[in-house]
Amino acid sequence: MSAVSAEAVTAGAVRTGSGSRPRPGGEDAAPLAPAAKLLPALAAVYRAQLSRARVARIPLLFVATFQSVGIMIMMRGVVDGGEEARAVVAGSSVLVVAFVALNLLAQYFGQLRASGGLDHYATLPVPPAAVVLGAAAAYASFTVPGTAVTAVVGSALFGLPMGNLWVLAAVVPLSGAALAGLGAALGLLAPRQELATLCGQLGMSAALLLGVLPAAHMPAPIAYARDLLPSTYGVEALARTFDARPDWAVVAADLGVCAAVGVVSLAAATWAYRRAAVR
């Protein structure tokens, strides 16, 4: 069944409201409701997605947290401290974000496209950006408790200072935005639901291998690939805050790169939603 885009509904509302043709019985056609503005529509989609995913996603959040804590316990046997310990703790913390915002969101949009669920959203008079941003924000919200628990447990496990863990308030939303946009784009662009699931899992595996393992031990080609991963800059920003005297200018630069990548990835996801909704 072909979907009607939100823009077509909005345009139809404008044409109907400005000059509706009379019906054969002499009654004017009722105008369609005006298109919702971005922020109210975003809030509505966010609340709906948060309510829908609360029961289904909370168990998976425990799995993501348990996975990251287990990786740190395993790495504790081969890493004593120093720069390697900081990389392990920071990478494991951001891995919770990758599991939910990238992997699960790719699966969700892939399933939504395969089942025809995009038709529902496409016929609503809401901006496409509100659908993508609302779903991405809802999924990223589930990562906050698990990321905080992982960072605290890892800091205690490796003897790292916890005084600067407040930087998670910036790392989680910025990394979540970058990874959620990437996950949504993968789910919407994949021609089949199975490929969307595969892409999401491969992305999470990349975040695991390139984010948790210390960069100094990686070959040069792998290190270059690490720089292309959006979550890398969130990992680097968090890892630098474990220093005795963090270089806050470099931390801010890493977070700035993460924010820029987030804007680009969410814009790509919005374009992918428009493309998938009109097919």
PDB file of C-alpha atoms in Angstrom:
ATOM      1  CA  MET A   1       0.000   0.000   0.000  1.00  0.00           C
ATOM      2  CA  SER A   2       1.465   3.360  -0.949  1.00  0.00           C
ATOM      3  CA  ALA A   3       1.903   5.899   1.786  1.00  0.00           C
ATOM      4  CA  VAL A   4       0.847   9.516   1.641  1.00  0.00           C
ATOM      5  CA  SER A   5       3.594  11.791   2.819  1.00  0.00           C
ATOM      6  CA  ALA A   6       3.143  14.269   5.634  1.00  0.00           C
ATOM      7  CA  GLU A   7       4.001  17.041   3.220  1.00  0.00           C
ATOM      8  CA  ALA A   8       1.180  15.985   0.887  1.00  0.00           C
ATOM      9  CA  VAL A   9      -1.295  15.991   3.759  1.00  0.00           C
ATOM     10  CA  THR A  10      -0.070  19.396   4.859  1.00  0.00           C
ATOM     11  CA  ALA A  11      -0.275  20.775   1.318  1.00  0.00           C
ATOM     12  CA  GLY A  12      -3.746  19.348   0.948  1.00  0.00           C
ATOM     13  CA  ALA A  13      -4.801  21.038   4.162  1.00  0.00           C
ATOM     14  CA  VAL A  14      -3.570  24.357   2.902  1.00  0.00           C
ATOM     15  CA  ARG A  15      -5.354  24.026  -0.422  1.00  0.00           C
ATOM     16  CA  THR A  16      -8.569  22.898   1.205  1.00  0.00           C
ATOM     17  CA  GLY A  17      -8.475  25.641   3.795  1.00  0.00           C
ATOM     18  CA  SER A  18      -7.845  28.365   1.251  1.00  0.00           C
ATOM     19  CA  GLY A  19     -10.456  27.444  -1.310  1.00  0.00           C
ATOM     20  CA  SER A  20     -12.556  24.321  -0.841  1.00  0.00           C
ATOM     21  CA  ARG A  21     -14.885  23.327  -3.635  1.00  0.00           C
ATOM     22  CA  PRO A  22     -18.623  22.928  -2.860  1.00  0.00           C
ATOM     23  CA  ARG A  23     -20.035  19.431  -2.761  1.00  0.00           C
ATOM     24  CA  PRO A  24     -22.877  18.408  -5.083  1.00  0.00           C
ATOM     25  CA  GLY A  25     -25.354  18.819  -2.221  1.00  0.00           C
ATOM     26  CA  GLY A  26     -24.316  22.420  -1.770  1.00  0.00           C
ATOM     27  CA  GLU A  27     -22.171  21.854   1.346  1.00  0.00           C
ATOM     28  CA  ASP A  28     -18.564  22.930   1.474  1.00  0.00           C
ATOM     29  CA  ALA A  29     -15.930  20.279   2.144  1.00  0.00           C
ATOM     30  CA  ALA A  30     -14.589  20.432   5.688  1.00  0.00           C
ATOM     31  CA  PRO A  31     -10.981  21.674   5.752  1.00  0.00           C
ATOM     32  CA  LEU A  32      -8.284  19.373   7.082  1.00  0.00           C
ATOM     33  CA  ALA A  33      -6.570  20.137  10.357  1.00  0.00           C
ATOM     34  CA  PRO A  34      -3.514  22.372  10.039  1.00  0.00           C
ATOM     35  CA  ALA A  35      -0.104  20.772  10.225  1.00  0.00           C
ATOM     36  CA  ALA A  36       1.383  20.542  13.707  1.00  0.00           C
ATOM     37  CA  LYS A  37       4.433  22.619  14.520  1.00  0.00           C
ATOM     38  CA  LEU A  38       7.767  20.909  15.048  1.00  0.00           C
ATOM     39  CA  LEU A  39       8.182  21.244  18.824  1.00  0.00           C
ATOM     40  CA  PRO A  40       4.648  20.193  19.855  1.00  0.00           C
ATOM     41  CA  ALA A  41       4.749  17.317  17.370  1.00  0.00           C
ATOM     42  CA  LEU A  42       8.192  16.290  18.633  1.00  0.00           C
ATOM     43  CA  ALA A  43       6.964  16.265  22.241  1.00  0.00           C
ATOM     44  CA  ALA A  44       3.912  14.186  21.294  1.00  0.00           C
ATOM     45  CA  VAL A  45       5.944  11.603  19.366  1.00  0.00           C
ATOM     46  CA  TYR A  46       8.511  11.452  22.172  1.00  0.00           C
ATOM     47  CA  ARG A  47       5.875  10.751  24.822  1.00  0.00           C
ATOM     48  CA  ALA A  48       4.169   8.156  22.644  1.00  0.00           C
ATOM     49  CA  GLN A  49       7.427   6.350  21.877  1.00  0.00           C
ATOM     50  CA  LEU A  50       8.562   6.509  25.502  1.00  0.00           C
ATOM     51  CA  SER A  51       5.294   5.006  26.699  1.00  0.00           C
ATOM     52  CA  ARG A  52       5.327   2.318  24.008  1.00  0.00           C
ATOM     53  CA  ALA A  53       8.919   1.247  24.501  1.00  0.00           C
ATOM     54  CA  ARG A  54       9.018   1.401  28.301  1.00  0.00           C
ATOM     55  CA  VAL A  55       7.905  -2.178  28.915  1.00  0.00           C
ATOM     56  CA  ALA A  56       9.620  -3.751  25.903  1.00  0.00           C
ATOM     57  CA  ARG A  57      12.979  -1.973  26.124  1.00  0.00           C
ATOM     58  CA  ILE A  58      13.742  -1.898  29.849  1.00  0.00           C
ATOM     59  CA  PRO A  59      14.784  -5.593  29.920  1.00  0.00           C
ATOM     60  CA  LEU A  60      17.074  -4.922  26.950  1.00  0.00           C
ATOM     61  CA  LEU A  61      18.575  -1.995  28.837  1.00  0.00           C
ATOM     62  CA  PHE A  62      19.517  -4.370  31.638  1.00  0.00           C
ATOM     63  CA  VAL A  63      21.115  -6.630  29.041  1.00  0.00           C
ATOM     64  CA  ALA A  64      23.102  -3.711  27.615  1.00  0.00           C
ATOM     65  CA  THR A  65      24.293  -2.643  31.078  1.00  0.00           C
ATOM     66  CA  PHE A  66      25.167  -6.196  32.107  1.00  0.00           C
ATOM     67  CA  GLN A  67      27.067  -6.646  28.841  1.00  0.00           C
ATOM     68  CA  SER A  68      29.156  -3.510  29.381  1.00  0.00           C
ATOM     69  CA  VAL A  69      29.891  -4.343  33.027  1.00  0.00           C
ATOM     70  CA  GLY A  70      30.869  -7.873  32.011  1.00  0.00           C
ATOM     71  CA  ILE A  71      33.284  -6.520  29.402  1.00  0.00           C
ATOM     72  CA  MET A  72      34.952  -4.314  32.020  1.00  0.00           C
ATOM     73  CA  ILE A  73      35.296  -7.237  34.437  1.00  0.00           C
ATOM     74  CA  MET A  74      36.853  -9.318  31.667  1.00  0.00           C
ATOM     75  CA  MET A  75      39.242  -6.511  30.689  1.00  0.00           C
ATOM     76  CA  ARG A  76      40.218  -6.029  34.342  1.00  0.00           C
ATOM     77  CA  GLY A  77      42.256  -9.207  34.055  1.00  0.00           C
ATOM     78  CA  VAL A  78      44.481  -7.765  31.327  1.00  0.00           C
ATOM     79  CA  VAL A  79      44.385  -4.018  32.037  1.00  0.00           C
ATOM     80  CA  ASP A  80      45.748  -2.646  35.304  1.00  0.00           C
ATOM     81  CA  GLY A  81      45.213   1.069  34.937  1.00  0.00           C
ATOM     82  CA  GLY A  82      46.404   4.203  33.225  1.00  0.00           C
ATOM     83  CA  GLU A  83      45.273   5.232  29.754  1.00  0.00           C
ATOM     84  CA  GLU A  84      44.069   1.729  28.886  1.00  0.00           C
ATOM     85  CA  ALA A  85      41.738   1.604  31.895  1.00  0.00           C
ATOM     86  CA  ARG A  86      40.281   4.984  30.999  1.00  0.00           C
ATOM     87  CA  ALA A  87      39.607   3.788  27.450  1.00  0.00           C
ATOM     88  CA  VAL A  88      37.912   0.601  28.678  1.00  0.00           C
ATOM     89  CA  VAL A  89      35.607   2.398  31.119  1.00  0.00           C
ATOM     90  CA  ALA A  90      34.698   5.184  28.684  1.00  0.00           C
ATOM     91  CA  GLY A  91      34.160   2.785  25.786  1.00  0.00           C
ATOM     92  CA  SER A  92      32.021   0.421  27.868  1.00  0.00           C
ATOM     93  CA  SER A  93      29.865   3.311  29.094  1.00  0.00           C
ATOM     94  CA  VAL A  94      29.189   4.624  25.587  1.00  0.00           C
ATOM     95  CA  LEU A  95      28.574   1.049  24.415  1.00  0.00           C
ATOM     96  CA  VAL A  96      25.276   1.124  26.344  1.00  0.00           C
ATOM     97  CA  VAL A  97      24.263   4.087  24.169  1.00  0.00           C
ATOM     98  CA  ALA A  98      25.296   2.232  21.010  1.00  0.00           C
ATOM     99  CA  PHE A  99      23.322  -0.868  21.965  1.00  0.00           C
ATOM    100  CA  VAL A 100      20.068   1.031  22.427  1.00  0.00           C
ATOM    101  CA  ALA A 101      20.339   4.091  20.169  1.00  0.00           C
ATOM    102  CA  LEU A 102      22.010   2.391  17.208  1.00  0.00           C
ATOM    103  CA  ASN A 103      21.163  -1.304  17.316  1.00  0.00           C
ATOM    104  CA  LEU A 104      17.592  -1.224  18.656  1.00  0.00           C
ATOM    105  CA  LEU A 105      16.580   1.869  16.697  1.00  0.00           C
ATOM    106  CA  ALA A 106      17.802   0.321  13.432  1.00  0.00           C
ATOM    107  CA  GLN A 107      15.701  -2.744  14.210  1.00  0.00           C
ATOM    108  CA  TYR A 108      12.673  -0.623  15.125  1.00  0.00           C
ATOM    109  CA  PHE A 109      12.623   1.442  11.940  1.00  0.00           C
ATOM    110  CA  GLY A 110      13.407  -1.622   9.843  1.00  0.00           C
ATOM    111  CA  GLN A 111      10.417  -3.422  11.375  1.00  0.00           C
ATOM    112  CA  LEU A 112       8.266  -0.306  11.019  1.00  0.00           C
ATOM    113  CA  ARG A 113       9.036  -0.064   7.315  1.00  0.00           C
ATOM    114  CA  ALA A 114       8.560  -3.774   6.681  1.00  0.00           C
ATOM    115  CA  SER A 115       5.203  -3.923   8.463  1.00  0.00           C
ATOM    116  CA  GLY A 116       3.787  -0.805   6.809  1.00  0.00           C
ATOM    117  CA  GLY A 117       3.827   1.147  10.049  1.00  0.00           C
ATOM    118  CA  LEU A 118       5.302   4.138   8.260  1.00  0.00           C
ATOM    119  CA  ASP A 119       1.937   4.601   6.554  1.00  0.00           C
ATOM    120  CA  HIS A 120       0.437   5.649   9.891  1.00  0.00           C
ATOM    121  CA  TYR A 121       3.056   8.311  10.545  1.00  0.00           C
ATOM    122  CA  ALA A 122       3.071   9.459   6.933  1.00  0.00           C
ATOM    123  CA  THR A 123      -0.629  10.301   6.983  1.00  0.00           C
ATOM    124  CA  LEU A 124      -0.348  12.394  10.148  1.00  0.00           C
ATOM    125  CA  PRO A 125       0.091  16.168   9.725  1.00  0.00           C
ATOM    126  CA  VAL A 126       3.414  16.161  11.581  1.00  0.00           C
ATOM    127  CA  PRO A 127       6.843  17.121  10.219  1.00  0.00           C
ATOM    128  CA  PRO A 128       9.047  14.137   9.313  1.00  0.00           C
ATOM    129  CA  ALA A 129      11.784  15.530  11.554  1.00  0.00           C
ATOM    130  CA  ALA A 130       9.446  15.239  14.553  1.00  0.00           C
ATOM    131  CA  VAL A 131       8.957  11.512  13.932  1.00  0.00           C
ATOM    132  CA  VAL A 132      12.682  10.806  13.630  1.00  0.00           C
ATOM    133  CA  LEU A 133      13.771  13.076  16.480  1.00  0.00           C
ATOM    134  CA  GLY A 134      10.994  11.901  18.778  1.00  0.00           C
ATOM    135  CA  ALA A 135      11.811   8.229  18.294  1.00  0.00           C
ATOM    136  CA  ALA A 136      15.566   8.868  18.579  1.00  0.00           C
ATOM    137  CA  ALA A 137      15.158  10.894  21.779  1.00  0.00           C
ATOM    138  CA  ALA A 138      12.911   8.245  23.336  1.00  0.00           C
ATOM    139  CA  TYR A 139      15.370   5.442  22.648  1.00  0.00           C
ATOM    140  CA  ALA A 140      18.344   7.522  23.779  1.00  0.00           C
ATOM    141  CA  SER A 141      16.559   8.312  27.057  1.00  0.00           C
ATOM    142  CA  PHE A 142      16.704   4.647  28.026  1.00  0.00           C
ATOM    143  CA  THR A 143      20.500   4.727  27.962  1.00  0.00           C
ATOM    144  CA  VAL A 144      20.932   7.268  30.775  1.00  0.00           C
ATOM    145  CA  PRO A 145      20.635   4.897  33.801  1.00  0.00           C
ATOM    146  CA  GLY A 146      22.715   2.142  32.231  1.00  0.00           C
ATOM    147  CA  THR A 147      25.477   4.511  31.145  1.00  0.00           C
ATOM    148  CA  ALA A 148      25.689   6.075  34.618  1.00  0.00           C
ATOM    149  CA  VAL A 149      25.785   2.668  36.334  1.00  0.00           C
ATOM    150  CA  THR A 150      28.459   1.399  33.944  1.00  0.00           C
ATOM    151  CA  ALA A 151      30.643   4.497  34.447  1.00  0.00           C
ATOM    152  CA  VAL A 152      30.392   4.310  38.258  1.00  0.00           C
ATOM    153  CA  VAL A 153      31.076   0.569  38.399  1.00  0.00           C
ATOM    154  CA  GLY A 154      33.984   0.889  35.971  1.00  0.00           C
ATOM    155  CA  SER A 155      35.516   3.779  37.876  1.00  0.00           C
ATOM    156  CA  ALA A 156      35.368   1.784  41.101  1.00  0.00           C
ATOM    157  CA  LEU A 157      36.706  -1.336  39.388  1.00  0.00           C
ATOM    158  CA  PHE A 158      39.759   0.396  37.902  1.00  0.00           C
ATOM    159  CA  GLY A 159      40.278   2.965  40.660  1.00  0.00           C
ATOM    160  CA  LEU A 160      39.460   5.984  38.484  1.00  0.00           C
ATOM    161  CA  PRO A 161      38.234   9.315  39.894  1.00  0.00           C
ATOM    162  CA  MET A 162      34.490   9.942  39.757  1.00  0.00           C
ATOM    163  CA  GLY A 163      34.514  13.700  40.292  1.00  0.00           C
ATOM    164  CA  ASN A 164      34.025  14.514  36.604  1.00  0.00           C
ATOM    165  CA  LEU A 165      31.355  11.971  35.744  1.00  0.00           C
ATOM    166  CA  TRP A 166      28.928  14.878  35.434  1.00  0.00           C
ATOM    167  CA  VAL A 167      30.234  15.171  31.874  1.00  0.00           C
ATOM    168  CA  LEU A 168      27.954  12.222  31.097  1.00  0.00           C
ATOM    169  CA  ALA A 169      25.154  14.791  30.992  1.00  0.00           C
ATOM    170  CA  ALA A 170      26.711  15.989  27.722  1.00  0.00           C
ATOM    171  CA  VAL A 171      28.221  12.730  26.454  1.00  0.00           C
ATOM    172  CA  VAL A 172      24.986  10.707  26.590  1.00  0.00           C
ATOM    173  CA  PRO A 173      22.695  13.068  24.606  1.00  0.00           C
ATOM    174  CA  LEU A 174      25.346  14.006  22.042  1.00  0.00           C
ATOM    175  CA  SER A 175      26.553  10.447  21.473  1.00  0.00           C
ATOM    176  CA  GLY A 176      22.948   9.286  21.572  1.00  0.00           C
ATOM    177  CA  ALA A 177      21.942  11.784  18.893  1.00  0.00           C
ATOM    178  CA  ALA A 178      24.784  10.757  16.588  1.00  0.00           C
ATOM    179  CA  LEU A 179      24.184   7.027  17.026  1.00  0.00           C
ATOM    180  CA  ALA A 180      20.386   7.260  16.985  1.00  0.00           C
ATOM    181  CA  GLY A 181      20.440   9.181  13.723  1.00  0.00           C
ATOM    182  CA  LEU A 182      22.748   6.569  12.233  1.00  0.00           C
ATOM    183  CA  GLY A 183      20.576   3.729  13.516  1.00  0.00           C
ATOM    184  CA  ALA A 184      17.379   5.303  12.176  1.00  0.00           C
ATOM    185  CA  ALA A 185      18.979   5.897   8.776  1.00  0.00           C
ATOM    186  CA  LEU A 186      20.182   2.281   8.592  1.00  0.00           C
ATOM    187  CA  GLY A 187      16.743   0.971   9.478  1.00  0.00           C
ATOM    188  CA  LEU A 188      14.951   3.191   6.966  1.00  0.00           C
ATOM    189  CA  LEU A 189      17.368   2.662   4.079  1.00  0.00           C
ATOM    190  CA  ALA A 190      17.746  -1.109   4.410  1.00  0.00           C
ATOM    191  CA  PRO A 191      15.626  -2.823   1.737  1.00  0.00           C
ATOM    192  CA  ARG A 192      14.704  -5.666   4.109  1.00  0.00           C
ATOM    193  CA  GLN A 193      14.056  -5.907   7.831  1.00  0.00           C
ATOM    194  CA  GLU A 194      16.715  -8.582   8.243  1.00  0.00           C
ATOM    195  CA  LEU A 195      19.329  -6.300   6.688  1.00  0.00           C
ATOM    196  CA  ALA A 196      18.334  -3.473   9.050  1.00  0.00           C
ATOM    197  CA  THR A 197      18.865  -5.809  12.020  1.00  0.00           C
ATOM    198  CA  LEU A 198      22.199  -6.945  10.603  1.00  0.00           C
ATOM    199  CA  CYS A 199      23.389  -3.363  10.052  1.00  0.00           C
ATOM    200  CA  GLY A 200      22.405  -2.381  13.580  1.00  0.00           C
ATOM    201  CA  GLN A 201      24.267  -5.313  15.094  1.00  0.00           C
ATOM    202  CA  LEU A 202      27.343  -4.647  12.955  1.00  0.00           C
ATOM    203  CA  GLY A 203      27.310  -1.013  14.066  1.00  0.00           C
ATOM    204  CA  MET A 204      27.121  -2.029  17.705  1.00  0.00           C
ATOM    205  CA  SER A 205      29.971  -4.505  17.188  1.00  0.00           C
ATOM    206  CA  ALA A 206      32.050  -1.714  15.657  1.00  0.00           C
ATOM    207  CA  ALA A 207      31.319   0.470  18.696  1.00  0.00           C
ATOM    208  CA  LEU A 208      32.412  -2.408  20.917  1.00  0.00           C
ATOM    209  CA  LEU A 209      35.655  -3.235  19.152  1.00  0.00           C
ATOM    210  CA  LEU A 210      36.711   0.311  18.234  1.00  0.00           C
ATOM    211  CA  GLY A 211      35.474   2.023  21.379  1.00  0.00           C
ATOM    212  CA  VAL A 212      36.395  -0.329  24.215  1.00  0.00           C
ATOM    213  CA  LEU A 213      39.808  -1.521  23.032  1.00  0.00           C
ATOM    214  CA  PRO A 214      42.628   0.993  23.655  1.00  0.00           C
ATOM    215  CA  ALA A 215      43.463   2.946  20.505  1.00  0.00           C
ATOM    216  CA  ALA A 216      47.221   2.648  21.066  1.00  0.00           C
ATOM    217  CA  HIS A 217      47.090  -1.103  20.395  1.00  0.00           C
ATOM    218  CA  MET A 218      45.234  -0.829  17.095  1.00  0.00           C
ATOM    219  CA  PRO A 219      46.837  -1.008  13.628  1.00  0.00           C
ATOM    220  CA  ALA A 220      46.857   2.244  11.658  1.00  0.00           C
ATOM    221  CA  PRO A 221      44.001   1.312   9.245  1.00  0.00           C
ATOM    222  CA  ILE A 222      41.772   0.310  12.172  1.00  0.00           C
ATOM    223  CA  ALA A 223      42.640   3.538  13.970  1.00  0.00           C
ATOM    224  CA  TYR A 224      41.496   5.526  10.926  1.00  0.00           C
ATOM    225  CA  ALA A 225      38.222   3.577  10.880  1.00  0.00           C
ATOM    226  CA  ARG A 226      37.826   4.394  14.557  1.00  0.00           C
ATOM    227  CA  ASP A 227      37.894   8.095  13.741  1.00  0.00           C
ATOM    228  CA  LEU A 228      34.904   7.623  11.424  1.00  0.00           C
ATOM    229  CA  LEU A 229      32.719   6.107  14.148  1.00  0.00           C
ATOM    230  CA  PRO A 230      30.460   8.792  15.719  1.00  0.00           C
ATOM    231  CA  SER A 231      30.689   7.361  19.233  1.00  0.00           C
ATOM    232  CA  THR A 232      34.495   7.613  19.223  1.00  0.00           C
ATOM    233  CA  TYR A 233      34.412  11.293  20.122  1.00  0.00           C
ATOM    234  CA  GLY A 234      32.073  10.706  23.032  1.00  0.00           C
ATOM    235  CA  VAL A 235      34.418   7.966  24.268  1.00  0.00           C
ATOM    236  CA  GLU A 236      37.434  10.257  23.948  1.00  0.00           C
ATOM    237  CA  ALA A 237      35.675  13.104  25.772  1.00  0.00           C
ATOM    238  CA  LEU A 238      34.705  10.859  28.686  1.00  0.00           C
ATOM    239  CA  ALA A 239      38.125   9.202  28.852  1.00  0.00           C
ATOM    240  CA  ARG A 240      39.913  12.554  29.103  1.00  0.00           C
ATOM    241  CA  THR A 241      37.880  13.530  32.166  1.00  0.00           C
ATOM    242  CA  PHE A 242      39.539  10.729  34.156  1.00  0.00           C
ATOM    243  CA  ASP A 243      42.871  12.586  33.996  1.00  0.00           C
ATOM    244  CA  ALA A 244      44.124  14.383  37.082  1.00  0.00           C
ATOM    245  CA  ARG A 245      43.883  17.675  35.185  1.00  0.00           C
ATOM    246  CA  PRO A 246      41.569  17.246  32.202  1.00  0.00           C
ATOM    247  CA  ASP A 247      42.123  19.404  29.149  1.00  0.00           C
ATOM    248  CA  TRP A 248      38.606  20.817  28.987  1.00  0.00           C
ATOM    249  CA  ALA A 249      39.245  22.545  25.678  1.00  0.00           C
ATOM    250  CA  VAL A 250      39.947  19.190  24.018  1.00  0.00           C
ATOM    251  CA  VAL A 251      36.947  17.652  25.792  1.00  0.00           C
ATOM    252  CA  ALA A 252      34.738  20.443  24.442  1.00  0.00           C
ATOM    253  CA  ALA A 253      36.185  19.938  20.948  1.00  0.00           C
ATOM    254  CA  ASP A 254      35.380  16.213  21.050  1.00  0.00           C
ATOM    255  CA  LEU A 255      31.843  16.964  22.205  1.00  0.00           C
ATOM    256  CA  GLY A 256      31.524  19.579  19.447  1.00  0.00           C
ATOM    257  CA  VAL A 257      32.475  17.008  16.810  1.00  0.00           C
ATOM    258  CA  CYS A 258      29.959  14.602  18.338  1.00  0.00           C
ATOM    259  CA  ALA A 259      27.257  17.279  18.162  1.00  0.00           C
ATOM    260  CA  ALA A 260      28.064  18.097  14.527  1.00  0.00           C
ATOM    261  CA  VAL A 261      27.927  14.423  13.580  1.00  0.00           C
ATOM    262  CA  GLY A 262      24.622  14.161  15.424  1.00  0.00           C
ATOM    263  CA  VAL A 263      23.110  16.973  13.370  1.00  0.00           C
ATOM    264  CA  VAL A 264      24.282  15.366  10.127  1.00  0.00           C
ATOM    265  CA  SER A 265      23.113  11.870  11.067  1.00  0.00           C
ATOM    266  CA  LEU A 266      19.679  13.068  12.207  1.00  0.00           C
ATOM    267  CA  ALA A 267      19.307  15.076   8.999  1.00  0.00           C
ATOM    268  CA  ALA A 268      20.213  11.939   7.029  1.00  0.00           C
ATOM    269  CA  ALA A 269      17.650   9.953   9.020  1.00  0.00           C
ATOM    270  CA  THR A 270      14.971  12.572   8.263  1.00  0.00           C
ATOM    271  CA  TRP A 271      15.789  12.362   4.556  1.00  0.00           C
ATOM    272  CA  ALA A 272      15.647   8.555   4.748  1.00  0.00           C
ATOM    273  CA  TYR A 273      12.239   8.790   6.442  1.00  0.00           C
ATOM    274  CA  ARG A 274      10.890  11.032   3.666  1.00  0.00           C
ATOM    275  CA  ARG A 275      12.252   8.624   1.076  1.00  0.00           C
ATOM    276  CA  ALA A 276      10.773   5.544   2.742  1.00  0.00           C
ATOM    277  CA  ALA A 277       7.402   7.160   3.524  1.00  0.00           C
ATOM    278  CA  VAL A 278       6.535   7.977  -0.089  1.00  0.00           C
ATOM    279  CA  ARG A 279       7.246   4.481  -1.422  1.00  0.00           C
TER     280      ARG A 279
END
